[in-house]
Amino acid sequence: MGIDVRNKVNPDRIRRFQDYANRIRPQKTVGINLAWAFLVGGAISLFGQGVMWAFEHEGFSSQAAATPTSIVLVGMGALLTGLGWYDRIVKRGGMGGSLPITGFANAIVAPAMEYRSEGLVLGIGAKLFTVAGPVLVYGMAMAFLVGVARYLLGTS
Amino acid sequence: MAVQRSGESSYQIEGVYLGQTAAVVGPKEGEGPLADWFDRIWPDEGTRYPSYEKAEQALLSEAESIALDKSNMTWSDVDVVVGGDLLDQLITTNFDARSHSRPMLGVFSACASFTEGLALASLILGQGGPSTALVTAASHHLSAERQFRFPLELGYQRSPTASWTATASGVAVLSTRRSDLRIDSLTIGRVLDWGSHDPNDMASAMAPAAVDTMVRHLEAMGETQAHYDAIVTGDLGRFGLTLAQHLAAEEYHVSLGEKLQDCGEMLYDIQQQDVHNGGSGPGCSAGVFSGYFAENLRSGRLHRILLVATGALFSPKSYQQGESIPGIAHAIAITRQEEGQ
Amino acid sequence: MTFVWAFVIGGLMCALAQWVLDNSTLTPAHVLVLFIVLGALASGFGVYQKLVQFSGAGATVPLPGFGYTLVEGIDQAVKQKGVLGLFSGGFTAAASGIKAALIFGLAAALIFRPKA
């Protein structure tokens, strides 16, 4: 049994509609978005550099300073998320807010707060890495492949 | 009382009336242009409740109480409740029904659930079944965000075609007892899928269904748009209104013009309130109809309207699996009985 | 001078990610995955190290820097422990960032409640 022909819509009609929709669909303001992403991302990186500089000033080597720096930035991101401000930073700054490590903190802290109502284990515990999980999985997988390649090529 | 079929899925209804209505909305909706028309505006999104799912239930149950109070009715006068919402397994509607324990029909057409409820209730009342029905729909911005999008505090940018799920509930009493507002006719919608894929652009997915139902209703009733003071869609938003007007004019030769209004577009000040395309959610059309349109019909500023709420039928799973987004729309015509008629 | 470059490089990387997001159908999650993978790849080719040298936090604060940390961590572990380092390396290097986020996340869940 086929579908009743009365319910079939002329494919040309659908195509004309989709063409029209694509033509008049409100577009993202790409130029402004890029400028904000640059400014916000740059500002967070600059702040990170300042923190790193402070730790180096306190006697950390430039490599050793990276660890406390990332902890401070993650702490900042977590605090701003908790206060409900980080989503506003990202709303304006887009990837400028999401790409820095503070955004990584936001991606973990937001689900932690969110799923509290579903319980400590199945809520927070299970959902903590919903957003950050994929990043870790594929980051780790790629780093492993790079490590293997370097090991085999002896450049390690 | 009578129901007469006309055309494929349109019905003329006799002897079913729209009684009292009530709308309760959240704070953002209360800052919008329709603020004065709502029965109650919440001061916050319901932070006093342990979860936003519970807040949504409270939103619904408040609107029900107000509608019953206005009608001088108690729950025992309600023969059947027909209601729907967006949350999985209709938890808002069903959990609220625990407390009133009246016969319950849960319906789902996403954001068109309220018109589905009105249509279903009109059909069963019109055929001599129950004599009083409570039709309900509710949505809450934050519980919908949790289900369909991201954790609330996760930063992301909304796309310009994205709609804003309204924190709102609307309740209407339908009855076979005579009143000023008569259910005139209705058309049950069909599911149309024109290949939209973007959950951030539901207007493109729903506009074809809205126009299809609208045009089929007018055809079946032998009417034109001139028979109505307003043809009201549910949550097509600003972009969807343009799409629907264009589609109706180009493909069906129906010029809707200013007659076509949209609850989602009216609920907010779109520029000031930063809601992009406009409001959505089952509570959007339910609240705007129960508050604004029903009152305007009662006062006689409007005489006849066609409410055609639309729903985008997708789940978070379906779009992750690459499925397109089908849409549906149900239409219901409500007429004000003039003196002496 | 590193401060200027930190701002410029960090900003440029975010702007590039924004450009990818706005000109594709990818979700933010996809873009983040893409950028950490790119960061790890660039580190494999030895390019990212140069970026880190002259722009400091401008290269380590954005997510590709996380990919760089993972690759470097594996690299050092391989130098110390041989092939076993391939498995033990990455997480050790990234531990502080991840664990900090985890601990702060749990803490925030206890203190704060999501708002509109």
Coordinates of N, CA and C in Angstrom, one line a residue, chain A:
Chain A
M1 N 0.8 -1.2 0.0 CA 0.0 0.0 0.0 C 0.9 1.3 0.0
G2 N 0.6 2.1 -0.9 CA 1.4 3.3 -1.0 C 0.7 4.4 -0.1
I3 N 1.3 5.5 -0.2 CA 0.7 6.7 0.6 C -0.3 7.3 -0.3
D4 N -1.4 7.7 0.2 CA -2.5 8.4 -0.5 C -1.9 9.6 -1.2
V5 N -2.2 9.6 -2.5 CA -1.6 10.7 -3.3 C -2.0 12.1 -2.9
R6 N -3.2 12.2 -2.2 CA -3.6 13.5 -1.7 C -2.6 14.1 -0.7
N7 N -1.9 13.2 0.0 CA -1.0 13.7 1.0 C 0.4 13.9 0.4
K8 N 0.6 13.6 -0.8 CA 1.9 13.8 -1.4 C 2.1 15.3 -1.8
V9 N 3.2 15.9 -1.5 CA 3.4 17.2 -1.8 C 4.3 17.3 -3.0
N10 N 4.0 18.1 -3.9 CA 4.9 18.3 -5.1 C 6.3 18.7 -4.7
P11 N 7.3 17.9 -5.1 CA 8.7 18.2 -4.6 C 9.2 19.5 -5.1
D12 N 8.7 20.0 -6.2 CA 9.1 21.4 -6.7 C 8.6 22.4 -5.7
R13 N 7.4 22.2 -5.1 CA 6.9 23.2 -4.1 C 7.8 23.2 -2.9
I14 N 8.3 22.0 -2.5 CA 9.2 21.9 -1.3 C 10.5 22.7 -1.7
R15 N 11.0 22.4 -2.9 CA 12.3 23.0 -3.2 C 12.2 24.5 -3.3
R16 N 11.1 25.0 -3.9 CA 10.9 26.5 -4.0 C 10.8 27.1 -2.6
F17 N 10.1 26.4 -1.7 CA 10.0 26.9 -0.3 C 11.4 26.9 0.4
Q18 N 12.1 25.8 0.3 CA 13.4 25.8 0.9 C 14.4 26.9 0.4
D19 N 14.3 27.1 -1.0 CA 15.1 28.1 -1.6 C 14.8 29.5 -1.0
Y20 N 13.5 29.7 -0.9 CA 13.0 31.0 -0.4 C 13.5 31.2 1.1
A21 N 13.3 30.1 1.9 CA 13.7 30.2 3.3 C 15.2 30.5 3.4
N22 N 16.0 29.8 2.6 CA 17.4 30.0 2.6 C 17.8 31.4 2.2
R23 N 17.0 32.0 1.4 CA 17.3 33.4 0.9 C 17.0 34.4 2.0
I24 N 15.9 34.2 2.7 CA 15.6 35.3 3.6 C 15.9 35.0 5.1
R25 N 16.4 33.8 5.3 CA 16.7 33.4 6.7 C 17.7 34.4 7.4
P26 N 17.3 34.9 8.6 CA 18.2 35.9 9.3 C 19.5 35.2 9.5
Q27 N 20.6 35.9 9.2 CA 21.9 35.4 9.3 C 22.6 35.8 10.6
K28 N 23.6 35.0 11.0 CA 24.5 35.3 12.1 C 25.3 36.5 11.7
T29 N 25.6 37.4 12.6 CA 26.4 38.5 12.4 C 27.9 38.1 12.5
V30 N 28.4 37.5 11.4 CA 29.7 36.9 11.4 C 30.8 37.8 11.8
G31 N 30.8 39.0 11.1 CA 31.9 40.0 11.4 C 32.0 40.4 12.9
I32 N 30.9 40.7 13.4 CA 30.8 41.1 14.8 C 31.2 40.0 15.7
N33 N 30.7 38.8 15.4 CA 31.0 37.6 16.2 C 32.5 37.4 16.2
L34 N 33.2 37.5 15.0 CA 34.6 37.3 15.0 C 35.4 38.3 15.8
A35 N 35.0 39.6 15.8 CA 35.6 40.6 16.5 C 35.5 40.3 18.0
W36 N 34.3 40.0 18.5 CA 34.1 39.7 19.9 C 34.9 38.4 20.3
A37 N 34.9 37.4 19.5 CA 35.6 36.2 19.8 C 37.1 36.5 20.0
F38 N 37.6 37.4 19.1 CA 39.0 37.8 19.2 C 39.3 38.5 20.5
L39 N 38.5 39.5 20.8 CA 38.7 40.3 22.0 C 38.6 39.5 23.2
V40 N 37.5 38.7 23.3 CA 37.3 38.0 24.6 C 38.3 36.9 24.7
G41 N 38.6 36.1 23.7 CA 39.6 35.1 23.7 C 41.0 35.7 24.0
G42 N 41.3 36.8 23.4 CA 42.6 37.5 23.6 C 42.7 38.0 25.0
A43 N 41.6 38.5 25.6 CA 41.6 39.0 26.9 C 41.9 37.9 28.0
I44 N 41.2 36.8 27.7 CA 41.4 35.7 28.7 C 42.8 35.1 28.6
S45 N 43.4 35.1 27.4 CA 44.7 34.6 27.2 C 45.7 35.6 27.9
L46 N 45.4 36.9 27.7 CA 46.3 37.9 28.3 C 46.3 37.8 29.8
F47 N 45.1 37.6 30.4 CA 45.0 37.3 31.8 C 45.8 36.1 32.2
G48 N 45.7 35.0 31.4 CA 46.5 33.8 31.7 C 47.9 34.1 31.7
Q49 N 48.4 34.9 30.7 CA 49.8 35.3 30.6 C 50.2 36.1 31.9
G50 N 49.3 36.9 32.4 CA 49.6 37.7 33.6 C 49.8 36.8 34.8
V51 N 48.9 35.8 34.9 CA 49.0 34.8 36.0 C 50.2 34.1 35.9
M52 N 50.6 33.6 34.7 CA 51.8 32.8 34.5 C 53.0 33.7 34.9
W53 N 53.0 34.9 34.5 CA 54.1 35.8 34.8 C 54.3 36.0 36.3
A54 N 53.1 36.1 37.0 CA 53.2 36.2 38.4 C 53.8 35.0 39.1
F55 N 53.4 33.8 38.6 CA 54.0 32.6 39.2 C 55.5 32.5 38.8
E56 N 55.9 32.9 37.7 CA 57.3 32.9 37.3 C 58.1 33.8 38.2
H57 N 57.4 35.0 38.5 CA 58.0 35.9 39.4 C 58.2 35.3 40.8
E58 N 57.3 34.4 41.2 CA 57.4 33.8 42.5 C 58.4 32.6 42.5
G59 N 59.1 32.5 41.4 CA 60.2 31.5 41.3 C 59.9 30.2 40.6
F60 N 58.7 30.1 40.0 CA 58.4 28.9 39.2 C 59.2 29.0 37.9
S61 N 59.6 27.8 37.4 CA 60.2 27.9 36.0 C 59.0 28.1 35.1
S62 N 59.3 28.5 33.8 CA 58.3 28.8 32.9 C 57.4 27.6 32.6
Q63 N 58.0 26.4 32.7 CA 57.3 25.2 32.4 C 56.4 24.8 33.6
A64 N 57.0 25.0 34.8 CA 56.3 24.6 36.0 C 55.2 25.6 36.3
A65 N 55.3 26.8 35.8 CA 54.2 27.8 36.1 C 52.9 27.5 35.4
A66 N 53.0 26.6 34.3 CA 51.8 26.3 33.5 C 50.7 25.6 34.4
T67 N 51.2 24.7 35.3 CA 50.2 24.0 36.1 C 49.4 24.9 37.0
P68 N 50.0 25.7 37.9 CA 49.2 26.5 38.8 C 48.4 27.5 37.9
T69 N 48.9 28.0 36.8 CA 48.2 28.9 36.0 C 46.9 28.3 35.5
S70 N 46.9 27.0 35.0 CA 45.7 26.4 34.6 C 44.7 26.2 35.7
I71 N 45.3 25.9 36.9 CA 44.3 25.8 38.1 C 43.6 27.1 38.4
V72 N 44.4 28.2 38.4 CA 43.8 29.5 38.7 C 42.7 29.8 37.6
L73 N 43.0 29.6 36.3 CA 42.1 29.9 35.3 C 40.8 29.0 35.4
V74 N 41.0 27.7 35.7 CA 39.9 26.8 35.8 C 39.0 27.3 37.0
G75 N 39.7 27.8 38.1 CA 39.0 28.3 39.2 C 38.2 29.5 38.9
M76 N 38.8 30.4 38.1 CA 38.0 31.6 37.7 C 36.8 31.2 36.9
G77 N 37.0 30.3 35.9 CA 35.9 29.9 35.0 C 34.8 29.2 35.9
A78 N 35.2 28.4 36.9 CA 34.2 27.7 37.7 C 33.4 28.8 38.5
L79 N 34.1 29.7 39.1 CA 33.5 30.7 39.9 C 32.5 31.6 39.1
L80 N 32.9 32.0 37.9 CA 32.0 32.8 37.1 C 30.8 32.0 36.6
T81 N 31.1 30.7 36.4 CA 29.9 29.8 36.0 C 28.9 29.7 37.1
G82 N 29.5 29.5 38.4 CA 28.6 29.4 39.5 C 27.8 30.6 39.8
L83 N 28.4 31.8 39.5 CA 27.7 33.0 39.7 C 26.7 33.3 38.6
G84 N 26.8 32.5 37.6 CA 25.8 32.7 36.4 C 26.3 33.8 35.5
W85 N 27.6 34.1 35.4 CA 28.1 35.1 34.5 C 28.8 34.5 33.3
Y86 N 29.3 33.3 33.4 CA 30.1 32.8 32.3 C 29.2 32.6 31.0
D87 N 28.0 32.2 31.2 CA 27.1 32.1 30.0 C 26.9 33.4 29.3
R88 N 27.0 34.5 30.0 CA 26.9 35.8 29.4 C 28.1 36.2 28.6
I89 N 29.3 35.8 29.2 CA 30.6 36.0 28.5 C 30.5 35.3 27.1
V90 N 30.1 34.0 27.1 CA 30.0 33.3 25.9 C 29.0 33.8 24.9
K91 N 27.9 34.2 25.5 CA 26.8 34.8 24.6 C 27.4 35.9 23.7
R92 N 28.2 36.7 24.3 CA 28.8 37.8 23.6 C 30.1 37.3 22.8
G93 N 30.9 36.6 23.5 CA 32.3 36.3 23.0 C 32.3 35.0 22.2
G94 N 31.3 34.2 22.2 CA 31.2 32.9 21.5 C 32.4 32.0 21.8
M95 N 33.1 31.6 20.8 CA 34.3 30.7 20.9 C 35.4 31.4 21.8
G96 N 35.4 32.8 21.8 CA 36.3 33.5 22.6 C 36.2 33.1 24.1
G97 N 35.0 32.7 24.5 CA 34.7 32.3 25.8 C 34.8 30.8 26.0
S98 N 34.5 30.0 24.9 CA 34.4 28.6 25.0 C 35.8 27.9 24.8
L99 N 36.6 28.5 23.9 CA 37.9 27.8 23.6 C 38.9 27.8 24.7
P100 N 39.1 29.0 25.4 CA 40.1 29.0 26.5 C 39.7 28.0 27.6
I101 N 40.7 27.7 28.5 CA 40.5 26.7 29.5 C 39.4 27.1 30.5
T102 N 39.2 28.4 30.6 CA 38.0 28.8 31.4 C 36.7 28.2 30.9
G103 N 36.6 28.1 29.6 CA 35.4 27.6 28.9 C 35.4 26.1 29.2
F104 N 36.5 25.4 29.3 CA 36.6 24.0 29.6 C 36.0 23.8 31.0
A105 N 36.4 24.7 31.9 CA 35.8 24.7 33.3 C 34.3 24.9 33.3
N106 N 33.9 25.8 32.5 CA 32.4 26.1 32.3 C 31.7 24.8 31.8
A107 N 32.3 24.1 30.9 CA 31.7 22.9 30.3 C 31.6 21.8 31.4
I108 N 32.4 21.8 32.4 CA 32.3 20.8 33.5 C 31.4 21.3 34.6
V109 N 31.6 22.5 35.0 CA 30.9 23.0 36.1 C 29.4 23.2 35.8
A110 N 29.0 23.6 34.6 CA 27.6 23.8 34.2 C 26.8 22.5 34.4
P111 N 27.2 21.4 33.8 CA 26.5 20.1 34.0 C 26.4 19.7 35.5
A112 N 27.5 20.0 36.2 CA 27.6 19.6 37.6 C 26.4 20.3 38.4
M113 N 26.3 21.6 38.1 CA 25.2 22.3 38.8 C 23.8 21.9 38.3
E114 N 23.8 21.6 37.0 CA 22.5 21.4 36.3 C 21.9 20.1 36.8
Y115 N 22.7 19.0 36.9 CA 22.1 17.7 37.1 C 22.0 17.3 38.6
R116 N 22.2 18.3 39.4 CA 22.1 18.0 40.9 C 20.8 17.4 41.2
S117 N 19.7 17.9 40.5 CA 18.4 17.5 40.9 C 18.1 16.0 40.5
E118 N 19.0 15.4 39.7 CA 18.9 14.0 39.3 C 19.7 13.1 40.2
G119 N 20.3 13.7 41.3 CA 21.0 12.9 42.2 C 22.5 13.0 42.1
L120 N 23.2 12.6 43.2 CA 24.7 12.7 43.2 C 25.4 11.8 42.2
V121 N 24.9 10.6 42.1 CA 25.6 9.6 41.3 C 25.1 9.6 39.8
L122 N 23.8 9.4 39.6 CA 23.3 9.4 38.3 C 23.1 10.8 37.7
G123 N 23.0 11.8 38.5 CA 22.9 13.2 38.0 C 24.3 13.7 37.8
I124 N 24.9 14.3 38.9 CA 26.2 15.0 38.8 C 27.3 14.0 38.3
G125 N 27.4 12.8 38.9 CA 28.4 11.9 38.6 C 28.4 11.5 37.2
A126 N 27.3 11.1 36.7 CA 27.2 10.6 35.3 C 27.2 11.7 34.3
K127 N 26.8 12.9 34.6 CA 26.7 13.9 33.6 C 27.8 15.0 33.6
L128 N 28.7 14.8 34.6 CA 29.8 15.8 34.7 C 30.5 16.1 33.4
F129 N 30.8 15.0 32.7 CA 31.6 15.1 31.5 C 30.8 15.1 30.2
T130 N 29.5 15.4 30.3 CA 28.7 15.3 29.1 C 29.3 16.2 28.0
V131 N 29.7 17.4 28.3 CA 30.2 18.3 27.3 C 31.7 18.2 27.1
A132 N 32.4 18.1 28.3 CA 33.9 18.1 28.2 C 34.4 16.7 27.8
G133 N 33.6 15.6 28.0 CA 34.0 14.3 27.7 C 34.5 14.1 26.3
P134 N 33.7 14.5 25.2 CA 34.2 14.3 23.9 C 35.5 14.9 23.6
V135 N 35.8 16.1 24.2 CA 37.0 16.8 24.0 C 38.2 16.0 24.5
L136 N 38.0 15.4 25.7 CA 39.1 14.6 26.4 C 39.3 13.4 25.6
V137 N 38.2 12.7 25.2 CA 38.3 11.4 24.5 C 39.1 11.6 23.2
Y138 N 38.7 12.6 22.3 CA 39.4 12.7 21.1 C 40.8 13.4 21.2
G139 N 40.9 14.3 22.2 CA 42.2 14.9 22.4 C 43.2 13.8 22.8
M140 N 42.8 13.0 23.7 CA 43.6 11.9 24.2 C 44.0 10.9 23.1
A141 N 42.9 10.6 22.3 CA 43.2 9.6 21.2 C 44.2 10.2 20.2
M142 N 44.0 11.4 19.9 CA 44.9 12.0 18.9 C 46.3 12.1 19.5
A143 N 46.4 12.5 20.8 CA 47.8 12.6 21.4 C 48.4 11.3 21.4
F144 N 47.6 10.2 21.6 CA 48.2 8.9 21.7 C 48.7 8.5 20.3
L145 N 48.0 8.8 19.2 CA 48.4 8.5 17.9 C 49.7 9.3 17.6
V146 N 49.7 10.5 18.0 CA 50.9 11.3 17.7 C 52.1 10.7 18.5
G147 N 51.9 10.3 19.7 CA 52.9 9.7 20.5 C 53.4 8.4 19.9
V148 N 52.5 7.6 19.3 CA 52.9 6.3 18.7 C 53.8 6.6 17.5
A149 N 53.3 7.6 16.7 CA 54.1 8.0 15.5 C 55.5 8.4 15.8
R150 N 55.5 9.3 16.8 CA 56.9 9.8 17.2 C 57.8 8.7 17.7
Y151 N 57.2 7.8 18.5 CA 57.9 6.7 19.0 C 58.5 5.8 17.9
L152 N 57.6 5.5 16.9 CA 58.1 4.6 15.8 C 59.1 5.3 15.0
L153 N 58.9 6.6 14.8 CA 59.8 7.4 13.9 C 61.1 7.7 14.7
G154 N 61.1 7.5 16.0 CA 62.3 7.8 16.8 C 62.6 9.2 17.0
T155 N 61.5 10.1 16.8 CA 61.7 11.5 17.0 C 61.4 11.9 18.5
S156 N 61.0 10.9 19.2 CA 60.6 11.1 20.6 C 61.8 11.3 21.5

